[in-house]
XYZ file of N, CA and C in Angstrom:
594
model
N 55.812 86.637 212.026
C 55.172 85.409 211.609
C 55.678 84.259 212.472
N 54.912 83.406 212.915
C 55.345 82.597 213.690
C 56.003 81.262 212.908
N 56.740 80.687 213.169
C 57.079 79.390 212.478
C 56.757 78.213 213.175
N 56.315 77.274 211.901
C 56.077 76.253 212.130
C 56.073 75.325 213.513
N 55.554 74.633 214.266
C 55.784 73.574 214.885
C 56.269 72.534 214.365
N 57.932 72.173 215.019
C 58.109 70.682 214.163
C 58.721 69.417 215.141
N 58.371 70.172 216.519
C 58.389 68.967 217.350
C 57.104 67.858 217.494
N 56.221 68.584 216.772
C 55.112 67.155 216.939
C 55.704 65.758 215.923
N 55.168 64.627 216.617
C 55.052 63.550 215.725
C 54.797 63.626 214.391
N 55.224 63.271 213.282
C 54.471 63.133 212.011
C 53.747 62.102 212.053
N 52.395 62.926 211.983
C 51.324 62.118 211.248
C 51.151 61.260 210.347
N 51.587 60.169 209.840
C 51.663 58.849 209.129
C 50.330 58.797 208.491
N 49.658 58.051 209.560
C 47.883 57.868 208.893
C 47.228 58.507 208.118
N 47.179 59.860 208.862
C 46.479 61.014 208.398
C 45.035 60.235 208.388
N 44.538 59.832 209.587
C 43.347 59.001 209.315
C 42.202 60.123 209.416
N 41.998 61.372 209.537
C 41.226 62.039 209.442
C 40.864 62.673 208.057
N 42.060 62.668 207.513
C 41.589 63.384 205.630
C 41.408 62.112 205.090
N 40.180 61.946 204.019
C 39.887 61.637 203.208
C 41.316 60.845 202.545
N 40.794 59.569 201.847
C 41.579 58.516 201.317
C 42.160 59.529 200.116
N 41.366 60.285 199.336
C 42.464 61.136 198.358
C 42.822 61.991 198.692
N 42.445 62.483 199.682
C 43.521 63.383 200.151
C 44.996 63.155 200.654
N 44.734 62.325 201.630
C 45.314 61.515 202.131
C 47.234 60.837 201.355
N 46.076 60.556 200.117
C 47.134 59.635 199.348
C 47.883 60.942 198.475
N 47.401 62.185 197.908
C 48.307 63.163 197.541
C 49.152 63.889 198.833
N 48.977 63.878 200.036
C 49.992 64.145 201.088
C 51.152 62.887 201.206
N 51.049 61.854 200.945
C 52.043 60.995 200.901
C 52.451 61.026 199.383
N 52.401 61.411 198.567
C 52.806 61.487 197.334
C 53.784 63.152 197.447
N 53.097 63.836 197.884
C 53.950 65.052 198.465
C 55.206 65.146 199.195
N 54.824 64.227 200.261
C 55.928 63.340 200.896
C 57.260 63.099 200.224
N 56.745 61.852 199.792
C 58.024 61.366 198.933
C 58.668 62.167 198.315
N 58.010 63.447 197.672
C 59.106 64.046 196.387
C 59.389 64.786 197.523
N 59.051 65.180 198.710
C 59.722 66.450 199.238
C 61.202 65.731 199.881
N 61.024 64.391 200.012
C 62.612 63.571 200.963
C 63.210 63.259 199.933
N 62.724 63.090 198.162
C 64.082 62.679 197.407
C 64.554 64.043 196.964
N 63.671 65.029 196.617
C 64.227 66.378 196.255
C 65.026 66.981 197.408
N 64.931 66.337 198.617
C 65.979 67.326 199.677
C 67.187 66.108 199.692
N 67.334 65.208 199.294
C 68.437 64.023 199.494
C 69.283 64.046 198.040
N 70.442 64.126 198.594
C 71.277 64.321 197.304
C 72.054 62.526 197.104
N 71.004 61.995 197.886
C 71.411 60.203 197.393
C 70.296 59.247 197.227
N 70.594 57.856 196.676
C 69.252 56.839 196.475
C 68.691 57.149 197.952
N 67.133 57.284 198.562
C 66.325 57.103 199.626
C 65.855 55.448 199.312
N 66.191 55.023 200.024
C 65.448 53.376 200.677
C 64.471 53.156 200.597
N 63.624 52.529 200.201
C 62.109 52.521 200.643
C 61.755 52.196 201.968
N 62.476 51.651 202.814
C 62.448 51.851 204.197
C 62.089 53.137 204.524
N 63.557 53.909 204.360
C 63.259 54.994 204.856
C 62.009 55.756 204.290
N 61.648 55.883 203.280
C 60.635 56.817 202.793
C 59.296 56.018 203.317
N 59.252 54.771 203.610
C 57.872 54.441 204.346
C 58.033 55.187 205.940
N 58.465 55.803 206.017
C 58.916 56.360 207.425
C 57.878 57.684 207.523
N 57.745 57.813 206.054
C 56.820 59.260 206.416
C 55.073 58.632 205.733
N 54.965 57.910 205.365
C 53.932 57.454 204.717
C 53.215 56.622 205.907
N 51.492 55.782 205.364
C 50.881 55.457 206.499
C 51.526 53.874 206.493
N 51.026 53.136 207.578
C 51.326 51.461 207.599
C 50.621 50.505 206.310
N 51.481 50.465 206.044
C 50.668 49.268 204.966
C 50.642 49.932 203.387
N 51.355 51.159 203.514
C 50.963 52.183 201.941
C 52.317 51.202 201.343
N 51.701 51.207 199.936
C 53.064 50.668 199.283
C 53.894 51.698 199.207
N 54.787 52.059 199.081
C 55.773 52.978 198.723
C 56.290 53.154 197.119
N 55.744 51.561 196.691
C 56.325 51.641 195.269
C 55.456 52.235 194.035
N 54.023 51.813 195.233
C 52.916 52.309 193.742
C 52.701 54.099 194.438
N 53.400 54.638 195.494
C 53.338 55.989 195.299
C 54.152 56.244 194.288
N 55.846 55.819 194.603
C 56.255 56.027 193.526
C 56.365 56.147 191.922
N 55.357 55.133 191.207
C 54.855 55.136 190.500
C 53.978 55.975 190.104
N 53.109 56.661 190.942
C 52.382 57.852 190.549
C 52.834 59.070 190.576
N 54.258 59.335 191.735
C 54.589 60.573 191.254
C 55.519 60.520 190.185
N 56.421 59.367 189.409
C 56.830 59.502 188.208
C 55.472 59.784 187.214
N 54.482 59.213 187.545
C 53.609 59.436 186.134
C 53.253 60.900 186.275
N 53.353 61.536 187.260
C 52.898 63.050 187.804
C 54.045 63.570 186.920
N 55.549 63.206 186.665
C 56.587 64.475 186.859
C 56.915 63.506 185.214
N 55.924 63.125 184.270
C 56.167 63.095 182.843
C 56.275 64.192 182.199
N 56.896 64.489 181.499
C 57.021 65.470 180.650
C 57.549 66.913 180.738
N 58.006 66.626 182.273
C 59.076 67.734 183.382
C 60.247 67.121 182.710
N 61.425 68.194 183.360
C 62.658 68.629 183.108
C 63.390 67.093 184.267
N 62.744 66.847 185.037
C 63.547 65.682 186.234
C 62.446 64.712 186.434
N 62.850 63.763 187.031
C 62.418 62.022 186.834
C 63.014 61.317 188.215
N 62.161 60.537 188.149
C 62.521 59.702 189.607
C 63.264 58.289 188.959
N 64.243 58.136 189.850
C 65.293 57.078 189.200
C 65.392 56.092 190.109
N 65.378 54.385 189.722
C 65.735 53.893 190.790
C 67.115 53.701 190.866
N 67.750 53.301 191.893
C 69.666 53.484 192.141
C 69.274 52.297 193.202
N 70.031 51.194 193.035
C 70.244 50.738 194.006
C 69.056 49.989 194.754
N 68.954 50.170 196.038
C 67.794 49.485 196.618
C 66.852 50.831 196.742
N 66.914 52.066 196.305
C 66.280 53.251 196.145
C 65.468 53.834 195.366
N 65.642 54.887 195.496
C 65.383 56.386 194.285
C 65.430 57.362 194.713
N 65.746 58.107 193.683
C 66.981 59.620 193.602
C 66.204 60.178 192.717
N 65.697 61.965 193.174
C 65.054 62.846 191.935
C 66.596 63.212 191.596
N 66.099 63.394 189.699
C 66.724 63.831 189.095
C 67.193 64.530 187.550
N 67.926 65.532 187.480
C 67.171 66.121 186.021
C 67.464 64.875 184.938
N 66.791 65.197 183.822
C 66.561 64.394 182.754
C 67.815 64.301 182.212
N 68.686 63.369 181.471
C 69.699 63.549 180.513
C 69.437 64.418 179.386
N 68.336 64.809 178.547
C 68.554 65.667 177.879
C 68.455 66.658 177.552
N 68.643 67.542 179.134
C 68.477 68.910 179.828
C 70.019 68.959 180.198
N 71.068 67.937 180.275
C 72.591 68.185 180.713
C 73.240 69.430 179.714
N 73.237 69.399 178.869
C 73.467 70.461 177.995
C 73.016 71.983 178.279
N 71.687 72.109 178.742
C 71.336 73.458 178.896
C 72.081 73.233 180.597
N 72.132 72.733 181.371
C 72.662 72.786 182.743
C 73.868 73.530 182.851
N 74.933 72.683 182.325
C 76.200 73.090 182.043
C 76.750 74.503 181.232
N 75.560 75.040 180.601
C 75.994 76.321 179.995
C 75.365 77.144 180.516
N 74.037 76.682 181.500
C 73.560 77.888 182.463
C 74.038 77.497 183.801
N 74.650 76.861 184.366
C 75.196 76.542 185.753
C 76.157 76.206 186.305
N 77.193 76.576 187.558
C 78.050 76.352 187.493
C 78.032 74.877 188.256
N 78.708 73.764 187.202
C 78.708 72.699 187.766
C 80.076 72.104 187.947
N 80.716 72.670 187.185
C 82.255 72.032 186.843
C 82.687 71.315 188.195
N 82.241 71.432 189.315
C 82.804 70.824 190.876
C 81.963 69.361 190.833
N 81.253 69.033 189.595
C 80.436 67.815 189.792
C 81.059 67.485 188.595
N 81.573 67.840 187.534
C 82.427 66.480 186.548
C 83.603 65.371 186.935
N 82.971 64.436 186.686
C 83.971 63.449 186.652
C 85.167 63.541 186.479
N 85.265 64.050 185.733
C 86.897 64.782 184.923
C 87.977 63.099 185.389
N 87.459 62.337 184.379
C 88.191 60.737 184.342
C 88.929 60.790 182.896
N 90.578 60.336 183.333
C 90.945 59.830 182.247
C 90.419 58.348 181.972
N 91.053 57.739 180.546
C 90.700 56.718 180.348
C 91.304 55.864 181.181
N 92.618 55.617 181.800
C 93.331 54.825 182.554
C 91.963 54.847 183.991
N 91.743 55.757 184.162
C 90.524 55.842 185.832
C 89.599 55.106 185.568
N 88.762 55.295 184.444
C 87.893 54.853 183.816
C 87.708 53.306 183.410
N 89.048 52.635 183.364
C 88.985 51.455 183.091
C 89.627 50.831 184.728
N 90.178 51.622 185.092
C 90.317 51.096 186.868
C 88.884 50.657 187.464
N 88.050 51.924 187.156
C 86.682 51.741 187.691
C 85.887 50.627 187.778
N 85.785 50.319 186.145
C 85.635 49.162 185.295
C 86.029 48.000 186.310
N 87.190 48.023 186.405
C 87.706 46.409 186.874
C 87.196 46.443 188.136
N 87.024 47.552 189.165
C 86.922 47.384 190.498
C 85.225 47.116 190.192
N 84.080 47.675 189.326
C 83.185 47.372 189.372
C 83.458 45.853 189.093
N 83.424 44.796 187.970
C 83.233 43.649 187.649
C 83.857 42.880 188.520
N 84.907 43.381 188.994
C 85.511 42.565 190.164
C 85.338 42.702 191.472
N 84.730 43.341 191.906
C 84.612 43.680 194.006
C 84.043 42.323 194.368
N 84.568 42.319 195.405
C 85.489 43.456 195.863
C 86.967 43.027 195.695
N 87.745 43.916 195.290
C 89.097 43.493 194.550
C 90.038 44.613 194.947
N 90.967 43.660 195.937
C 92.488 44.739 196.229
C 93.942 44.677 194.906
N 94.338 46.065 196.023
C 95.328 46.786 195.157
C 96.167 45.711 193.999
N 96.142 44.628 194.459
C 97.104 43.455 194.085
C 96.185 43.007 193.161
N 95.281 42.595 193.278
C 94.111 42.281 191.996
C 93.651 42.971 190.613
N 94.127 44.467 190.972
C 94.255 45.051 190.126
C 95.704 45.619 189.495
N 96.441 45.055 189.937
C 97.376 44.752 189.697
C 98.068 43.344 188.788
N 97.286 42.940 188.892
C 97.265 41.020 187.811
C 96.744 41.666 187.130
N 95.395 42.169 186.868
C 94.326 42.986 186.242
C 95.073 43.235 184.950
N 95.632 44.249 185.367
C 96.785 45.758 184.148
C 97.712 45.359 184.626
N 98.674 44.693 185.191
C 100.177 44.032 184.453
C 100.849 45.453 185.462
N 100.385 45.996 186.026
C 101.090 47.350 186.594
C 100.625 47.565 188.427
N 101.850 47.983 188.966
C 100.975 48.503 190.054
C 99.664 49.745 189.780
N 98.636 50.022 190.514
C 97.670 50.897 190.435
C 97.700 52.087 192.129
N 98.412 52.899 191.275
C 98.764 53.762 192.295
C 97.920 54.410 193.405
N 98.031 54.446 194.447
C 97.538 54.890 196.061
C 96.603 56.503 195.718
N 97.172 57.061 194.790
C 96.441 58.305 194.208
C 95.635 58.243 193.221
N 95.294 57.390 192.325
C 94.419 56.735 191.399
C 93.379 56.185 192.695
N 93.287 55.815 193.652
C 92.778 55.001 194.246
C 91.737 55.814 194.957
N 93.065 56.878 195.493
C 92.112 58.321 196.370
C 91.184 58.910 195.962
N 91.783 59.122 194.380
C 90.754 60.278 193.379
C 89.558 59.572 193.105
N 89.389 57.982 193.191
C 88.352 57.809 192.940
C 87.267 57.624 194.249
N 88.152 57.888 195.253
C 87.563 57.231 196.573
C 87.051 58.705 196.856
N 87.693 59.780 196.792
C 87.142 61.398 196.783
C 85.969 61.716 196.014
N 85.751 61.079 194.775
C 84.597 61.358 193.784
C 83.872 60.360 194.354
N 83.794 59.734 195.562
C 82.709 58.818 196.094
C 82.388 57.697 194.936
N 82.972 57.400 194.121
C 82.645 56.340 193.187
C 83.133 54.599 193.511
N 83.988 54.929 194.575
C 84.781 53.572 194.906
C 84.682 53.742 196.513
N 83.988 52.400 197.485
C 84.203 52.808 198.474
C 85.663 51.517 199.423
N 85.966 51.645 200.437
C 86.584 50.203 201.084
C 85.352 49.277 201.450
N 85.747 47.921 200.560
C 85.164 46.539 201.150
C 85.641 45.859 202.119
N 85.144 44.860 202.384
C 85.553 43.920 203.210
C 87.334 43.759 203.551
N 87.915 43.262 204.061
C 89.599 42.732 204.058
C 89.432 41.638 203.554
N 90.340 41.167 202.316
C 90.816 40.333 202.078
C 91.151 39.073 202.989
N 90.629 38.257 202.424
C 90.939 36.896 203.336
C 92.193 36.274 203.356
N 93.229 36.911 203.366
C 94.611 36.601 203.051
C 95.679 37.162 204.367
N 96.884 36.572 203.796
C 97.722 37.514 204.648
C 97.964 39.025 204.777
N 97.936 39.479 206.138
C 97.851 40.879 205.810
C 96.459 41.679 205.628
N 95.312 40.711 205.464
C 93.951 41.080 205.281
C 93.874 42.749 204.889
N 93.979 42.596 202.949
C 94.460 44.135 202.710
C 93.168 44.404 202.871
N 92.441 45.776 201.949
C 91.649 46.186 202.081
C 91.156 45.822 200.772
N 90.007 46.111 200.379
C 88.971 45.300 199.188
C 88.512 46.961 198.767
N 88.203 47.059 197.044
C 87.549 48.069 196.624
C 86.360 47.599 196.225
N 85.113 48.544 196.352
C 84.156 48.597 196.131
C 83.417 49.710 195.271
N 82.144 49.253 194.555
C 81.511 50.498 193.888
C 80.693 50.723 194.645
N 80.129 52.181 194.764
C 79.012 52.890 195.360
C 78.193 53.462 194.708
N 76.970 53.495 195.774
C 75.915 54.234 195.063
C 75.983 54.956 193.805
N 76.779 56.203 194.235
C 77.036 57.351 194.028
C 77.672 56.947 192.485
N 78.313 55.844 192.223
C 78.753 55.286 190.607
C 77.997 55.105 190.406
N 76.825 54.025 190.949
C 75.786 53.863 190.126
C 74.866 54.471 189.705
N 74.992 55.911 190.372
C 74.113 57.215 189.783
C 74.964 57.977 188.872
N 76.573 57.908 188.634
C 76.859 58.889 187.852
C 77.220 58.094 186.340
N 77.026 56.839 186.460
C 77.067 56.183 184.841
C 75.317 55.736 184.849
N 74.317 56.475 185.780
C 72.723 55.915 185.035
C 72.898 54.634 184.970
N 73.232 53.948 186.482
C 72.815 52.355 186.695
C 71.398 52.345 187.751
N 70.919 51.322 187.409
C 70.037 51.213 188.555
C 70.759 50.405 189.331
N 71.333 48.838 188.479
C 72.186 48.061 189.658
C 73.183 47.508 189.107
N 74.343 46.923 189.562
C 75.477 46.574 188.533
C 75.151 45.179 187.477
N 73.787 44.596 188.032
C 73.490 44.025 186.630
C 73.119 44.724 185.345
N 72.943 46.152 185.579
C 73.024 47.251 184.224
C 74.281 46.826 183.616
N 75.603 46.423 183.960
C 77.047 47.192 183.357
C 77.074 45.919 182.162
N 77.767 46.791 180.727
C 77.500 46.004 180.019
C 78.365 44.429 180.373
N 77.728 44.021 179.274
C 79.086 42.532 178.990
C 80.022 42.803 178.521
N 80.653 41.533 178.548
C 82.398 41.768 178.787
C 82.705 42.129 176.646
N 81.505 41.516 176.091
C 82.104 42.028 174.160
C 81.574 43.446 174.405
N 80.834 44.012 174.913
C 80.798 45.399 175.003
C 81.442 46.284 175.007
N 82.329 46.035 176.208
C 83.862 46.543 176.661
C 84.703 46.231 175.744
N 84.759 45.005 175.268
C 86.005 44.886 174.378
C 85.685 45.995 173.314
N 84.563 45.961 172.631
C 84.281 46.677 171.456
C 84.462 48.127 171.487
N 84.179 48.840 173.114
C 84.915 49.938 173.518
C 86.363 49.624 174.159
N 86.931 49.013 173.498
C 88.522 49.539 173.799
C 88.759 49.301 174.953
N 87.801 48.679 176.033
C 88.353 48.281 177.216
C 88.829 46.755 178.081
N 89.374 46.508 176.922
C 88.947 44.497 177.043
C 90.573 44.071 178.147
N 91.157 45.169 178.581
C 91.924 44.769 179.702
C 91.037 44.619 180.963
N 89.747 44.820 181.082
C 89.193 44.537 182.287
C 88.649 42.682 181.768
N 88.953 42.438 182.184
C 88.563 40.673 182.438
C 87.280 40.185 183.345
C-alpha cells in the first residue's frame, strides 16, 4: 500500500469543494490538532490549517456542539483549547487505566504554595517566604516545576535579580481554569482553610 503524500502544501481554501463540504474538513481539522496536542492550541495556530478569513471560534463552537453528549469536550485554557475527557468519566478512567504517572499527588503545604505563587506572580523564593513565615524549600519548588504547574518568570527587579515563579498552562488545565480570573476569592480560600495565602 502506498502511503500518503505529505510533502504537498496544505490546502487551506479548499476552494474547489463545496462551502459544506468545505466547512466539515476544517471542522475535522481542528479536532484532529487538539486530539493530537496534549496542550491549549492557539487559535493562531489552528487558523494555520483552516481557510483565510474562517473564524476559528465559530468552528469551534460547532465541533463542541458536535461532541455533546460524548465522553470529551473542548475546553478553553488560556488563550486556547485542549480536547478533553469529561469530569464525570474520571472515575471510570482511573479504575480502567493506568494513570497514576498523571496524579498530582499534592500535599496540602504544595497546594497552598501553588496558591500563593498563582495570586501572586510572579513571586520569588523570598516572597514566599513573607508569604508562610518560613523558608520554601528548592525541592518544593522543583516538584512543582516537574509537574509543569509552576514555570520561571521574569527576574526580579532587585538586587541579585532572583528568579520570579509563575503559573502555567498546564495548572490551568489541571485545576479546570480557563484563566486565572477563574481562581476563587480570597473568602473562598479562607473558608477552605487556606487564608495564609494573602
Amino acid at each position: 500500500m502506498r502511503k500518503p503524500h505529505t510533502d504537498r502544501p496544505l490546502d487551506r481554501e479548499l476552494s474547489d469543494a463545496p462551502q459544506e463540504e468545505r466547512w466539515r474538513e476544517w471542522l475535522r481539522r481542528i479536532e484532529a490538532v487538539l486530539f493530537a496536542s496534549a496542550v491549549p492550541v492557539s487559535r493562531e495556530d489552528l487558523s494555520r490549517v483552516v481557510g483565510q478569513g474562517v473564524s476559528v471560534e465559530l468552528l469551534i463552537d460547532d465541533l463542541s456542539a458536535d461532541l455533546e453528549g460524548r465522553s470529551f469536550e473542548i475546553a478553553g485554557i488560556a488563550d486556547g483549547w485542549i480536547l478533553r475527557t469529561r469530569a464525570i468519566y474520571a472515575p471510570a478512567i482511573r479504575e480502567a487505566a493506568n494513570v497514576s504517572h498523571q496524579l498530582l499527588d499534592l500535599n496540602e503545604f504544595d497546594v497552598a504554595v501553588l496558591a500563593a505563587v498563582a495570586y501572586h506572580q510572579p513571586v520569588t523564593r523570598d516572597g514566599l517566604k513573607d508569604i508562610f513565615g518560613k523558608e520554601i524549600s528548592r525541592d518544593l519548588i522543583g516538584r512543582l516545576h516537574d509537574r509543569g504547574l509552576i514555570g520561571t518568570g521574569p527576574r526580579a527587579p532587585r538586587r541579585g535579580a532572583p528568579h520570579t515563579f509563575v503559573t502555567t498552562d498546564q495548572f490551568l488545565v489541571a485545576f479546570d481554569l480557563e484563566t486565572l480570573q477563574d481562581l476563587p476569592d480570597r473568602e473562598s480560600l479562607e473558608d477552605a482553610g487556606l487564608s495564609n495565602v494573602q
